[in-house]
């Protein structure tokens, strides 16, 4: 288990773990500017996309051929994260778009918006069941 929010840490470990990681989980800043994190959470769009692209690329190279990426994101950056992940992993390798209910209270008047998303990509879609639907 490697826990890091640091590009340099991922970059330092890339050769040691290249092609050996089964699961890569990334929880990037949701880019709302509202969180009380010790790191920036209100990037300019191009900076945020570049930051995510770099980390996904390093994560993909660490994945084994049957490895999986999971990435949590809020609705604010869901479309952008999916676009960058498609570029790094390829659209064919999108296994699922999951919805994660966070602290559901069943108090929505019409629709529930109290959720985040988790994108799930495989390094190579050929390693997974043929009944996996496209994202």
Short mmCIF file of C-alpha atoms in Angstrom, two decimals:
data_model
loop_
_atom_site.label_atom_id
_atom_site.label_comp_id
_atom_site.label_asym_id
_atom_site.label_seq_id
_atom_site.Cartn_x
_atom_site.Cartn_y
_atom_site.Cartn_z
CA UNK A 1 0.00 0.00 0.00
CA UNK A 2 1.41 3.34 -1.03
CA UNK A 3 -0.43 6.44 0.12
CA UNK A 4 0.69 9.62 -1.54
CA UNK A 5 -0.67 12.92 -2.74
CA UNK A 6 2.63 13.80 -4.26
CA UNK A 7 3.64 13.58 -7.89
CA UNK A 8 7.29 13.26 -6.91
CA UNK A 9 6.55 10.17 -4.80
CA UNK A 10 4.75 8.48 -7.70
CA UNK A 11 7.52 9.46 -10.06
CA UNK A 12 10.22 8.14 -7.70
CA UNK A 13 8.50 4.76 -7.38
CA UNK A 14 7.57 4.33 -11.05
CA UNK A 15 10.48 2.07 -12.02
CA UNK A 16 10.20 -0.17 -8.96
CA UNK A 17 6.48 -0.82 -9.44
CA UNK A 18 6.17 -0.58 -13.22
CA UNK A 19 3.61 -3.15 -14.39
CA UNK A 20 3.17 -4.69 -10.92
CA UNK A 21 0.28 -2.77 -9.32
CA UNK A 22 -3.17 -4.42 -9.31
CA UNK A 23 -5.17 -1.40 -8.12
CA UNK A 24 -4.45 2.29 -8.46
CA UNK A 25 -6.85 4.56 -6.56
CA UNK A 26 -6.69 8.30 -6.99
CA UNK A 27 -8.81 10.84 -5.19
CA UNK A 28 -7.90 14.12 -6.88
CA UNK A 29 -9.07 17.49 -5.59
CA UNK A 30 -12.63 18.06 -6.75
CA UNK A 31 -11.57 21.57 -7.78
CA UNK A 32 -14.42 23.33 -6.03
CA UNK A 33 -12.26 25.72 -4.04
CA UNK A 34 -14.45 24.94 -1.04
CA UNK A 35 -12.44 22.24 0.70
CA UNK A 36 -10.14 22.91 3.62
CA UNK A 37 -7.21 20.88 2.30
CA UNK A 38 -3.58 21.80 2.81
CA UNK A 39 -3.16 21.79 -0.98
CA UNK A 40 -4.73 23.85 -3.73
CA UNK A 41 -8.34 23.03 -4.53
CA UNK A 42 -9.13 25.80 -6.98
CA UNK A 43 -6.89 25.18 -9.99
CA UNK A 44 -7.25 26.93 -13.30
CA UNK A 45 -8.84 24.39 -15.64
CA UNK A 46 -5.70 23.76 -17.69
CA UNK A 47 -3.58 23.34 -14.54
CA UNK A 48 -6.05 20.86 -13.05
CA UNK A 49 -6.19 18.83 -16.27
CA UNK A 50 -2.40 18.79 -16.53
CA UNK A 51 -2.04 17.71 -12.88
CA UNK A 52 -4.53 14.86 -13.36
CA UNK A 53 -3.00 13.75 -16.66
CA UNK A 54 0.47 13.46 -15.11
CA UNK A 55 -0.76 11.36 -12.19
CA UNK A 56 -2.94 9.09 -14.33
CA UNK A 57 -0.06 8.47 -16.71
CA UNK A 58 2.23 7.46 -13.85
CA UNK A 59 -0.51 5.28 -12.36
CA UNK A 60 -1.20 3.56 -15.67
CA UNK A 61 2.46 2.67 -16.14
CA UNK A 62 2.50 1.12 -12.66
CA UNK A 63 -0.54 -1.07 -13.38
CA UNK A 64 -0.18 -4.74 -14.26
CA UNK A 65 -1.87 -5.89 -17.48
CA UNK A 66 -4.96 -6.83 -15.46
CA UNK A 67 -4.72 -3.80 -13.16
CA UNK A 68 -7.57 -1.41 -12.45
CA UNK A 69 -7.79 2.32 -11.82
CA UNK A 70 -10.46 3.73 -9.50
CA UNK A 71 -10.82 7.49 -9.33
CA UNK A 72 -13.27 9.40 -7.15
CA UNK A 73 -14.61 12.76 -8.29
CA UNK A 74 -17.47 15.16 -7.73
CA UNK A 75 -19.86 16.37 -10.40
CA UNK A 76 -17.88 19.60 -10.87
CA UNK A 77 -15.00 17.79 -12.58
CA UNK A 78 -16.56 14.45 -13.58
CA UNK A 79 -16.70 15.19 -17.32
CA UNK A 80 -13.17 16.59 -17.35
CA UNK A 81 -11.74 13.66 -15.41
CA UNK A 82 -13.46 11.20 -17.72
CA UNK A 83 -12.08 13.00 -20.78
CA UNK A 84 -8.50 12.95 -19.46
CA UNK A 85 -8.81 9.33 -18.29
CA UNK A 86 -10.11 8.32 -21.73
CA UNK A 87 -7.06 9.96 -23.25
CA UNK A 88 -4.61 8.19 -20.90
CA UNK A 89 -6.29 4.76 -20.69
CA UNK A 90 -8.36 4.71 -23.88
CA UNK A 91 -12.16 4.77 -24.06
CA UNK A 92 -12.26 1.00 -24.60
CA UNK A 93 -10.72 0.49 -21.17
CA UNK A 94 -13.54 2.22 -19.29
CA UNK A 95 -15.13 -0.56 -17.25
CA UNK A 96 -17.73 1.38 -15.24
CA UNK A 97 -18.94 4.71 -13.95
CA UNK A 98 -20.03 4.15 -10.37
CA UNK A 99 -22.19 6.41 -8.21
CA UNK A 100 -21.27 6.64 -4.56
CA UNK A 101 -23.92 7.97 -2.19
CA UNK A 102 -22.22 10.02 0.48
CA UNK A 103 -24.14 10.38 3.73
CA UNK A 104 -27.54 9.84 2.16
CA UNK A 105 -30.35 11.34 4.24
CA UNK A 106 -33.31 10.68 1.92
CA UNK A 107 -34.22 14.34 2.19
CA UNK A 108 -34.15 15.27 -1.50
CA UNK A 109 -37.34 16.95 -2.62
CA UNK A 110 -37.09 15.75 -6.24
CA UNK A 111 -33.69 14.24 -7.05
CA UNK A 112 -30.69 13.20 -5.01
CA UNK A 113 -27.51 15.11 -5.79
CA UNK A 114 -25.69 13.96 -2.65
CA UNK A 115 -23.28 11.67 -4.44
CA UNK A 116 -19.87 11.48 -6.03
CA UNK A 117 -18.63 9.39 -8.90
CA UNK A 118 -16.00 6.70 -9.20
CA UNK A 119 -14.51 6.00 -12.61
CA UNK A 120 -13.22 2.47 -13.12
CA UNK A 121 -10.73 1.74 -15.91
CA UNK A 122 -8.74 -1.36 -16.72
CA UNK A 123 -5.27 -1.18 -18.19
CA UNK A 124 -6.39 -3.56 -20.93
CA UNK A 125 -10.07 -4.26 -21.53
CA UNK A 126 -9.17 -7.61 -23.08
CA UNK A 127 -8.38 -8.90 -19.58
CA UNK A 128 -11.96 -8.45 -18.42
CA UNK A 129 -15.23 -10.21 -19.08
CA UNK A 130 -16.84 -9.57 -22.44
CA UNK A 131 -20.10 -8.71 -20.69
CA UNK A 132 -18.67 -5.47 -19.32
CA UNK A 133 -20.67 -2.67 -20.91
CA UNK A 134 -19.04 0.42 -22.32
CA UNK A 135 -19.14 3.55 -20.20
#
